[in-house]
Short mmCIF file of C-alpha atoms in Angstrom, two decimals:
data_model
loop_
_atom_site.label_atom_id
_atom_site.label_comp_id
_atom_site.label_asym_id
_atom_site.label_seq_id
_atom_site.Cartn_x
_atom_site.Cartn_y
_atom_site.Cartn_z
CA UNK K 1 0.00 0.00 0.00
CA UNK K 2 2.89 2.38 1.10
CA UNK K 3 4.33 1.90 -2.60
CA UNK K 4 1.04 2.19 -4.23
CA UNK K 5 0.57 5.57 -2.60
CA UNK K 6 4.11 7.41 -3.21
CA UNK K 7 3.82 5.94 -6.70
CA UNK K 8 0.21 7.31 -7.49
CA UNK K 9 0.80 10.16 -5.19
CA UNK K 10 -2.16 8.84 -2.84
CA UNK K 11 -1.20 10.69 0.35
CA UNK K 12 -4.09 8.83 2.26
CA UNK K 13 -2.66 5.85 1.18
CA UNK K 14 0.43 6.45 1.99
CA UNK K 15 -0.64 7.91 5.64
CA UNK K 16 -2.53 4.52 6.35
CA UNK K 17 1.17 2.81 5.41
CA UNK K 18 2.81 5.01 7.74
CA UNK K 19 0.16 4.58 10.54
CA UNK K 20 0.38 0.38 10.06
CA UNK K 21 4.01 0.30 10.43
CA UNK K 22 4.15 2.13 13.40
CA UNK K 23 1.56 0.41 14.98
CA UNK K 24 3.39 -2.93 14.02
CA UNK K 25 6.84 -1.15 15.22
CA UNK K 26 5.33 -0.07 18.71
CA UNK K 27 3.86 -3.70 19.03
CA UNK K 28 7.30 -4.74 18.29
CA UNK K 29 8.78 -2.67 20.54
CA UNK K 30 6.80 -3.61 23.07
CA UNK K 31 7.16 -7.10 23.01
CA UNK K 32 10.68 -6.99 23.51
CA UNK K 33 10.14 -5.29 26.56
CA UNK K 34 8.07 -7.21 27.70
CA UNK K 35 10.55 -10.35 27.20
CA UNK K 36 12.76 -8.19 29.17
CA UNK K 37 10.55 -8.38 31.77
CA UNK K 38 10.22 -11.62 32.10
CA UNK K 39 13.10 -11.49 35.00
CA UNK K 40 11.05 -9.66 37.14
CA UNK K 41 8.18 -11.95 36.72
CA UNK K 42 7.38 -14.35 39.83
CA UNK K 43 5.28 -17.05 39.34
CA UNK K 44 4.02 -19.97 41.98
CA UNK K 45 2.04 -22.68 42.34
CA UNK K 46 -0.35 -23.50 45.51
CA UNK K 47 -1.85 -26.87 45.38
CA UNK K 48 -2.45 -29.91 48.35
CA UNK K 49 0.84 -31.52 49.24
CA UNK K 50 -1.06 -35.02 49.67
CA UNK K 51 -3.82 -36.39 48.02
CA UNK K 52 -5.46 -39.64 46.64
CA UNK K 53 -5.64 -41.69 43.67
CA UNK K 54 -8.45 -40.17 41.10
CA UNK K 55 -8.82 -37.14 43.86
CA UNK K 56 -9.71 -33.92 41.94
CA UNK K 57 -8.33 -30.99 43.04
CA UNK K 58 -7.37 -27.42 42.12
CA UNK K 59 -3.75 -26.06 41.39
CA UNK K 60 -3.45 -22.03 41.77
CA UNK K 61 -0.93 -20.50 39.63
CA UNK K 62 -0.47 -16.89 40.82
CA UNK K 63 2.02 -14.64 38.47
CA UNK K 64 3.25 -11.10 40.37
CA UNK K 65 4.80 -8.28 38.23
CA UNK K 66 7.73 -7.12 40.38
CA UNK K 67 9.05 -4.88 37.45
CA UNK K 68 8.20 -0.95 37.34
CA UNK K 69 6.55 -1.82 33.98
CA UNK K 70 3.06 -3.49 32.61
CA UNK K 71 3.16 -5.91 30.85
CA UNK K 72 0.24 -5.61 28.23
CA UNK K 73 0.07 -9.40 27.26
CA UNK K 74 1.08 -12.71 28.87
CA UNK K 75 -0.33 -16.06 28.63
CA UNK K 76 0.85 -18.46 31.07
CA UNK K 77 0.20 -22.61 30.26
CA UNK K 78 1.48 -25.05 33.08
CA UNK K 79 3.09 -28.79 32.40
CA UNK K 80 1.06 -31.30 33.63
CA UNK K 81 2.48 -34.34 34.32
CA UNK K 82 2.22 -38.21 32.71
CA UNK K 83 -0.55 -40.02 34.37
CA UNK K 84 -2.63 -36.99 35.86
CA UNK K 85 -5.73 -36.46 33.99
CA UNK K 86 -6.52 -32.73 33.26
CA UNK K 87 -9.94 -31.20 34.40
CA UNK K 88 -9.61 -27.92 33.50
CA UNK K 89 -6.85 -26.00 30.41
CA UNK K 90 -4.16 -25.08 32.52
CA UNK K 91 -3.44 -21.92 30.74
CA UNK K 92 -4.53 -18.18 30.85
CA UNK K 93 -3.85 -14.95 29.25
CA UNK K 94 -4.26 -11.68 31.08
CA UNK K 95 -3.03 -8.14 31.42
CA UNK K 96 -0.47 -7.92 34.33
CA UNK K 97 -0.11 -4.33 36.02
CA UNK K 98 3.63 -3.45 37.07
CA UNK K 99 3.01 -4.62 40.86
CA UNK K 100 0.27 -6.52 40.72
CA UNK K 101 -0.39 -10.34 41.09
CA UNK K 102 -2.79 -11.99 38.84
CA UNK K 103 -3.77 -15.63 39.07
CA UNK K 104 -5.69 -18.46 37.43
CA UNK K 105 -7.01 -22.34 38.38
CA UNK K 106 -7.35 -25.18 36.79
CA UNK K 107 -8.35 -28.55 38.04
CA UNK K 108 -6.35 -32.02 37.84
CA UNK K 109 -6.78 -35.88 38.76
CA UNK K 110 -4.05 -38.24 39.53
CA UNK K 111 -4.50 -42.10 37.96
CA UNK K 112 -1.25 -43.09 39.85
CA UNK K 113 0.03 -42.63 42.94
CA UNK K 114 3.64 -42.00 44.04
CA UNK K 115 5.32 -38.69 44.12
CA UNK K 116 4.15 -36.28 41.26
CA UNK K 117 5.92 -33.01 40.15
CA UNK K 118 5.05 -30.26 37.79
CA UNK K 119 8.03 -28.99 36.64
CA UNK K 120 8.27 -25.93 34.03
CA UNK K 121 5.19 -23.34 32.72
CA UNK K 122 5.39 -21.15 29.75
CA UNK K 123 5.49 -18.20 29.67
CA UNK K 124 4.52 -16.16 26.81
CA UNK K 125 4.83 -11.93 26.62
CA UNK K 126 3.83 -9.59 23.42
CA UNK K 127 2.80 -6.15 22.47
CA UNK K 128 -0.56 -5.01 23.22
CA UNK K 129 -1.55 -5.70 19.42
CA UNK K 130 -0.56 -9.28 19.72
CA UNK K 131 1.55 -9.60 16.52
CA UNK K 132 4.79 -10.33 18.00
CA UNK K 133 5.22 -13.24 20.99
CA UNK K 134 7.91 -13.91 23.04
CA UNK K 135 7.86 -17.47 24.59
CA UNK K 136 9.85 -18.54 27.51
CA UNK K 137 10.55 -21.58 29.65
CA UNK K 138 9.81 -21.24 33.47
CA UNK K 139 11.16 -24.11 35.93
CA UNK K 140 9.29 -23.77 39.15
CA UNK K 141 9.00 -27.40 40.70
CA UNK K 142 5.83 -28.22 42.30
CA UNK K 143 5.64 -31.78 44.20
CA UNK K 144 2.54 -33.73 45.71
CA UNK K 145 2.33 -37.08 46.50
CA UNK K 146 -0.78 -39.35 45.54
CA UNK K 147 -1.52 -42.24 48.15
CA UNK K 148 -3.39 -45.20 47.20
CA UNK K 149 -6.90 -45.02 47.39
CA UNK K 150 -8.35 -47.02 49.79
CA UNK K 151 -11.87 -46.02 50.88
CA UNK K 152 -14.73 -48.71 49.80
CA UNK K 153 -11.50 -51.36 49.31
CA UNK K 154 -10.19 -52.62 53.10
CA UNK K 155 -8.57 -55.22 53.59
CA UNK K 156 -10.44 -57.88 54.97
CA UNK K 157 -9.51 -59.33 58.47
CA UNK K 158 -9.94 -63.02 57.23
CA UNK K 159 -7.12 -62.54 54.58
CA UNK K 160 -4.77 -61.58 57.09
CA UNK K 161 -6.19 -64.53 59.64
CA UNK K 162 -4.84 -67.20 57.01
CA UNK K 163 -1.67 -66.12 57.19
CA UNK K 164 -0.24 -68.28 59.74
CA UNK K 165 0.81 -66.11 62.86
CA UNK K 166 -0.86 -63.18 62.17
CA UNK K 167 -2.93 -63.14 65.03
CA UNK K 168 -5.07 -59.85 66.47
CA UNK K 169 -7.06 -59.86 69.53
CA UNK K 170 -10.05 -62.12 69.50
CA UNK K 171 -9.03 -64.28 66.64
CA UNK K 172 -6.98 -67.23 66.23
CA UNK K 173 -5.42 -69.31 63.22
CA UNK K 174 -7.59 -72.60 64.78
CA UNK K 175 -10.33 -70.57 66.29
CA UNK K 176 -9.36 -71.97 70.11
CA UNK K 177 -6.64 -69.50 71.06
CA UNK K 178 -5.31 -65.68 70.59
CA UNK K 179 -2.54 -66.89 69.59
CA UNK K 180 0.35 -64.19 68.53
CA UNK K 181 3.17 -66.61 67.50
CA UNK K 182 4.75 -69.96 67.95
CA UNK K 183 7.89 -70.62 68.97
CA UNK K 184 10.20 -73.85 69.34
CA UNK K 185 9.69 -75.76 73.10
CA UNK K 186 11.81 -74.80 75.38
CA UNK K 187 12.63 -76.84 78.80
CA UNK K 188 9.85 -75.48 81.65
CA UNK K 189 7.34 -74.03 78.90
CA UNK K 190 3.39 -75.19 79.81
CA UNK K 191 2.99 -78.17 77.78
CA UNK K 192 -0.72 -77.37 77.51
CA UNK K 193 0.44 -74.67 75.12
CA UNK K 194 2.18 -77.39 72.94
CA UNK K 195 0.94 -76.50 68.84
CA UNK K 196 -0.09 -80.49 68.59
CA UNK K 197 -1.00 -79.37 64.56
CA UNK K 198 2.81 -77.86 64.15
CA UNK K 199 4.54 -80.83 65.79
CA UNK K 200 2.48 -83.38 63.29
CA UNK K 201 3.89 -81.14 60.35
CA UNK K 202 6.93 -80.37 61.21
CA UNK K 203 8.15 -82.64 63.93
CA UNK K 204 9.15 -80.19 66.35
CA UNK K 205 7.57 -79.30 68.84
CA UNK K 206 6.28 -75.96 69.03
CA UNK K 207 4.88 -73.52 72.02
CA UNK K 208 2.08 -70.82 71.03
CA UNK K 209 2.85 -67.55 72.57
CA UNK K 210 -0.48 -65.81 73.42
CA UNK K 211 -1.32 -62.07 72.61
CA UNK K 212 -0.76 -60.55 75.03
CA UNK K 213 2.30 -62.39 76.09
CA UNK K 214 4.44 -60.67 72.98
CA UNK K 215 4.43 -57.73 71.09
CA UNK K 216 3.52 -58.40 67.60
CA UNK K 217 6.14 -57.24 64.85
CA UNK K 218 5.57 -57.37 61.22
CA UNK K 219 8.07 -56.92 58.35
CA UNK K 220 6.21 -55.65 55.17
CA UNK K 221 7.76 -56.33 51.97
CA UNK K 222 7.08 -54.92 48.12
CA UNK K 223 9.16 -55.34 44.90
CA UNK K 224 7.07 -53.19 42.41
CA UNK K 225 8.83 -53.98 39.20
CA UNK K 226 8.78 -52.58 35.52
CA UNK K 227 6.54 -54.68 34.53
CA UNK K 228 4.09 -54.54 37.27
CA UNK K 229 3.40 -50.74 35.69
CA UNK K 230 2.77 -52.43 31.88
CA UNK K 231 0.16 -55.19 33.16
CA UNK K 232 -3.31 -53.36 33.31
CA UNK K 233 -4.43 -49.69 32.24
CA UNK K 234 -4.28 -46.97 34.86
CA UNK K 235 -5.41 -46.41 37.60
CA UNK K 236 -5.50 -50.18 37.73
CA UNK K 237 -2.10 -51.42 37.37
CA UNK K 238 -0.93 -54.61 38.84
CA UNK K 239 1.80 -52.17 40.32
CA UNK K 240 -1.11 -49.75 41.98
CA UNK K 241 -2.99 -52.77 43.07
CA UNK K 242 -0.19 -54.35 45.21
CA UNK K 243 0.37 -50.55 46.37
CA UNK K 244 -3.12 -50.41 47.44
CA UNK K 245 -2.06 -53.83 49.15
CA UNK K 246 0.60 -52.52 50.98
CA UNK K 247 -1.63 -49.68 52.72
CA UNK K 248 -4.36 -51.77 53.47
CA UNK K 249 -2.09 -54.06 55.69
CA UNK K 250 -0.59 -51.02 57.65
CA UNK K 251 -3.84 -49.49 58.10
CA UNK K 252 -5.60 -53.09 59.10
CA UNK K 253 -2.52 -54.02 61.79
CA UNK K 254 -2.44 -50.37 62.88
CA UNK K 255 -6.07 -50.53 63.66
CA UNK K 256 -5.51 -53.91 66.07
CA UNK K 257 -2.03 -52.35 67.50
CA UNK K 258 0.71 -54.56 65.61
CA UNK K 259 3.94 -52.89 64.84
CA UNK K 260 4.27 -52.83 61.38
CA UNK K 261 7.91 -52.40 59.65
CA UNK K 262 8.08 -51.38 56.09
CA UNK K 263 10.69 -51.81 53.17
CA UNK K 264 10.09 -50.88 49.53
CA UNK K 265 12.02 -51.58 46.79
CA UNK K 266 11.48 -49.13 43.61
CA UNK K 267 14.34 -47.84 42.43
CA UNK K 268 18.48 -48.83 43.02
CA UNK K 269 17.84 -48.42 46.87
CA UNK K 270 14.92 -49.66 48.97
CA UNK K 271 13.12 -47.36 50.98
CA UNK K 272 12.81 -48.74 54.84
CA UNK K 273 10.02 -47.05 57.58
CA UNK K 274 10.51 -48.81 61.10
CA UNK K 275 6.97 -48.90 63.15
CA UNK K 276 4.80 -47.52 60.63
CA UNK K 277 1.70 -48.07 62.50
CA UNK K 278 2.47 -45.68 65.02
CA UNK K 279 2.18 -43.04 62.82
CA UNK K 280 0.31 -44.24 59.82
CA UNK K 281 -0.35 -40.70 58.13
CA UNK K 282 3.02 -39.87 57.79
CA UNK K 283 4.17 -43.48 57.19
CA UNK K 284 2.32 -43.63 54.42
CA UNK K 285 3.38 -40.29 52.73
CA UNK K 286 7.03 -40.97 53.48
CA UNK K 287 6.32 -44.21 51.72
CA UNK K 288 4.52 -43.13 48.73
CA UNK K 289 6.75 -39.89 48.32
CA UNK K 290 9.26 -42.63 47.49
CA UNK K 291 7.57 -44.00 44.94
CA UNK K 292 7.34 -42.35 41.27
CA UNK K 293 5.02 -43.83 38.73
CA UNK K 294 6.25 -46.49 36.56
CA UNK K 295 9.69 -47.01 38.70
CA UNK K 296 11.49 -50.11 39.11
CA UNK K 297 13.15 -52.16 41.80
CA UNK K 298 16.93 -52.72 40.11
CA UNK K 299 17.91 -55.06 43.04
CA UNK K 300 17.40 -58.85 42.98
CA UNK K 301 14.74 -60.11 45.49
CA UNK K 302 17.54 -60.76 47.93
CA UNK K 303 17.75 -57.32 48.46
CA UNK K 304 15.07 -57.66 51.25
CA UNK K 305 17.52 -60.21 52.73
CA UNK K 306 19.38 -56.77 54.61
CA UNK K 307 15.29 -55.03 55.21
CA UNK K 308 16.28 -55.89 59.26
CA UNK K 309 19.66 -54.52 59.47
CA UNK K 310 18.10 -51.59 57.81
CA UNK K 311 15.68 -51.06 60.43
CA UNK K 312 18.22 -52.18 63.63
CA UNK K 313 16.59 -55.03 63.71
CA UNK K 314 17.35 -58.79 63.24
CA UNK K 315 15.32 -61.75 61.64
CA UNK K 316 14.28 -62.78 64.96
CA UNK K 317 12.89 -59.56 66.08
CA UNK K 318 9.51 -60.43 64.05
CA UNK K 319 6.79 -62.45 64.34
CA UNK K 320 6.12 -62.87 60.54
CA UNK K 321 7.66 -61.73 57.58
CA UNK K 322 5.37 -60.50 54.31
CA UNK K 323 6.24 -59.87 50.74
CA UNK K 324 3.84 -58.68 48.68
CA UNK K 325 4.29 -59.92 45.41
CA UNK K 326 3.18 -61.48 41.74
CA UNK K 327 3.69 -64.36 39.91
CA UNK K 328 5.21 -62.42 37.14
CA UNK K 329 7.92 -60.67 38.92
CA UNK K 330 8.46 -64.47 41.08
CA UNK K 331 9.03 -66.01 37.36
CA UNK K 332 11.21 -63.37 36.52
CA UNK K 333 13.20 -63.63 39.70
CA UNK K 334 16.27 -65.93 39.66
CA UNK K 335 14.84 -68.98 41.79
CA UNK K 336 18.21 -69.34 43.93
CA UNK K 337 17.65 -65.61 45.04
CA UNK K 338 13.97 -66.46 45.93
CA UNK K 339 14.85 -69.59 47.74
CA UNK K 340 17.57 -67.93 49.75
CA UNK K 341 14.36 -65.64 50.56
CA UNK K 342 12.55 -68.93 51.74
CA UNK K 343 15.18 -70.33 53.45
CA UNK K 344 16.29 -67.25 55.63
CA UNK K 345 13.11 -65.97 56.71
CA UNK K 346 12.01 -69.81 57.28
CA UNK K 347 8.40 -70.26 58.76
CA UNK K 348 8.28 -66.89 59.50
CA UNK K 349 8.13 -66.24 55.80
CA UNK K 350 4.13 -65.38 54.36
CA UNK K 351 3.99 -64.57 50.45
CA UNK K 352 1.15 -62.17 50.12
CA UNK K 353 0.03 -62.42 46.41
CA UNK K 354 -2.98 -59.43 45.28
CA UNK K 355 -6.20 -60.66 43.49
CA UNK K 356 -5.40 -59.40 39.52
CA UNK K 357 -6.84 -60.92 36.47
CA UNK K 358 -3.37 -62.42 35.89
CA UNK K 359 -4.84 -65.42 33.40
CA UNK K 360 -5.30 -62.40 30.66
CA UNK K 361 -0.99 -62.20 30.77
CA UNK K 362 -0.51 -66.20 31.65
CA UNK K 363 -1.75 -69.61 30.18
CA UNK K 364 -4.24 -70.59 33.30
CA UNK K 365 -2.02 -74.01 33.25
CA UNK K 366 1.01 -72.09 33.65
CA UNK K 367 -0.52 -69.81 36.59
CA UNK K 368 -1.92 -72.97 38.24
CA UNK K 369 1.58 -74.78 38.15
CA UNK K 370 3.21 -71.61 39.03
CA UNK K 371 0.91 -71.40 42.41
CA UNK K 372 1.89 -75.38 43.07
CA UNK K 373 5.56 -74.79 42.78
CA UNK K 374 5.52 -71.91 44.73
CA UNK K 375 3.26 -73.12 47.85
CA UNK K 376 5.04 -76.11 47.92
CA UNK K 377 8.71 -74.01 48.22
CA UNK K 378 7.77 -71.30 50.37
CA UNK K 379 5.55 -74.36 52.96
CA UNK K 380 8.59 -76.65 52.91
CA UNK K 381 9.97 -74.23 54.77
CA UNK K 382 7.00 -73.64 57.02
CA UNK K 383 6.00 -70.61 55.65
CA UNK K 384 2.71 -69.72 53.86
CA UNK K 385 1.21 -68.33 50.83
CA UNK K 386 -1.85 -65.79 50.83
CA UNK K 387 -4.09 -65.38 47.72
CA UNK K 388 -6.22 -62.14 48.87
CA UNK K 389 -9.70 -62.38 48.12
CA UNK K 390 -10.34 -58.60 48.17
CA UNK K 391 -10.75 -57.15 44.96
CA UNK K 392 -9.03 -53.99 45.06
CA UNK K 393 -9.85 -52.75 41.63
CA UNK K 394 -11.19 -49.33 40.93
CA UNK K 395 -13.68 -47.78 39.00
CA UNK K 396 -12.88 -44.61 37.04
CA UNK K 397 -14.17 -41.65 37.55
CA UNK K 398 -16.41 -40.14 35.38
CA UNK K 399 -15.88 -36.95 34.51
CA UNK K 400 -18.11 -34.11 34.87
#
């Protein structure tokens, strides 16, 4: 236009030029300064430190102007991460006044728990006309950790009754006794508390100690694996599943006063809590902040073999000894490392396996040989295997 009005000597055409270059210039201009101001820009995030699987909740991005400038555009777009289901855009544009602080909320759902972060927003700045943008990377680390939902899914008492010396007050393994634990006979024990059942299938003879007597002592175990992450769609993984597992037993024995021990194995270390049931809440979160979707335990199954030293504790400190665990990650498991397991931990051993729909990943004969094999290893040395009957698989949410 600006050419078309010098050459035909169009002086309105030629203002109009003028006026549209100087409107693009100032826009220009003022985008640049506005990327300058991007240094003076403070933005945070408020959102709930701990929360539950598929619990929506609201994350508040507030953005303050600490320049002695406005800035007459900005759009701001957070990073949501992998496995949290967005309710609401989590992006805005706004004006933002030199010394003012302008916010905006959106709304988010976690699928997995473990320890979550949102990491970096962007931040974009122009002129006032909106032709030129200036787009910048934020990092401004946000972390919240999801625990495993367990409302509507306890774990029944039953389960835990048929795992041989787990005892709480009222029940018994044979119905006749509150028993806490057996030990081997010692010279001047009360013969009338002579296990009759235990000498027949072991041929020792064997004492009950009655609750009440002892202090009960648990060490929980969990190997969550690679694989355990691929085997079902969130938020029911056979990795969330066994984590649901694992809280269900702390919060059952807390609720009957057994001292629980815990040791986790996700990542190159294992992650040990000693007498988690004393404070459960915070237990749990120290747990779970450990834990990062879709990690993996890179330590053989023997790593649990050091869990008591860990905890300044010794193999004979505890009543019973449970790992929580699959037949996939036991058939990927070296079987020397898993009978060193057995043989260590003895009758004190209890393999706790979660209810999954594993015959959609394994040939039913396969499973059902697995199960043989493994009963009859883990019960020649006196210990036990659990199938849970509690199905701990959620429904998702619908949204809206």
């Amino acid at each position: 236009m600006l050419l078309y009005g010098i050459k035909n000597v169009d002086i309105y055409a030629v203002a109009v030029s003028f006026s549209l270059i100087l409107l693009i210039y100032y826009d220009y201009h003022q985008a640049v300064l506005a990327s300058d101001l991007v240094e003076g820009l403070s933005i945070s995030r408020d959102a709930p430190k701990i929360v539950t699987e598929l619990e929506e909740f609201e994350v508040h991005v507030i953005a303050e102007n600490l320049s002695g400038t406005d800035i007459p555009y900005i759009t701001i777009r957070d990073s949501v991460p992998e496995y949290v289901e967005v309710q609401r855009k989590p992006t805005a544009s706004m004006i933002l006044p030199r010394g003012e602080a302008v916010g905006f909320s959106y709304k988010i759902r976690p699928v997995l728990s473990g320890s979550h972060t949102l990491y970096g927003l962007t931040v974009r700045v122009g002129g006032p006309l909106g032709f030129f943008v200036v787009e910048t990377e934020l990092r401004s680390p946000t972390s919240f950790t999801v625990l495993p939902y367990s409302g509507g899914v306890p774990l029944r008492l039953k389960s835990l009754e048929r795992l041989w010396g787990l005892i709480v007050p009222g029940r018994s393994t044979g119905g006749m006794y509150d028993i806490a634990d057996l030990r081997e006979y010692s010279p001047g024990d009360d013969y009338r508390k002579i296990v009759w059942k235990a000498l027949a299938r072991s041929g020792k003879l064997y004492v009950r100690e009655d609750f009440g007597e002892v202090t009960m002592r648990l060490l929980l175990m969990l190997d969550v694996n690679a694989i355990n992450w691929e085997l079902g769609t969130p938020p029911n993984t056979l990795a969330s599943i066994e984590l649901r597992v694992l809280r269900s037993i702390v919060e059952t024995l807390a609720k009957y006063g057994v001292s629980v021990d815990v040791a986790v194995c996700c990542s190159a270390t294992t992650k040990v809590v000693r007498n988690a049931t004393e404070d459960v809440e915070r237990s749990l979160v120290d747990i779970f902040s450990y834990i990062t979707p879709y990690c993996s335990c890179s330590s053989p199954i023997t790593v649990f073999l050091e869990a008591p030293t860990y905890l300044g504790r010794s193999v004979e400190d505890y009543s019973a000894m449970l790992l929580v665990v699959n037949p996939v990650a036991v058939a990927s498991e070296n079987p020397a490392r898993f009978l060193e397991l057995v043989r260590t931990f003895g009758r004190k051993f209890k393999v706790v396996i979660p209810r999954f729909e594993y015959e959609n990943y394994i040939d039913k004969e396969d499973l059902a040989k697995f199960y043989s094999t493994l009963a009859s290893l883990v019960e020649r040395a006196e210990g036990s295997v659990e199938m849970l009957e509690e199905n701990l698989t959620l429904r998702p949410i619908k949204r809206g």
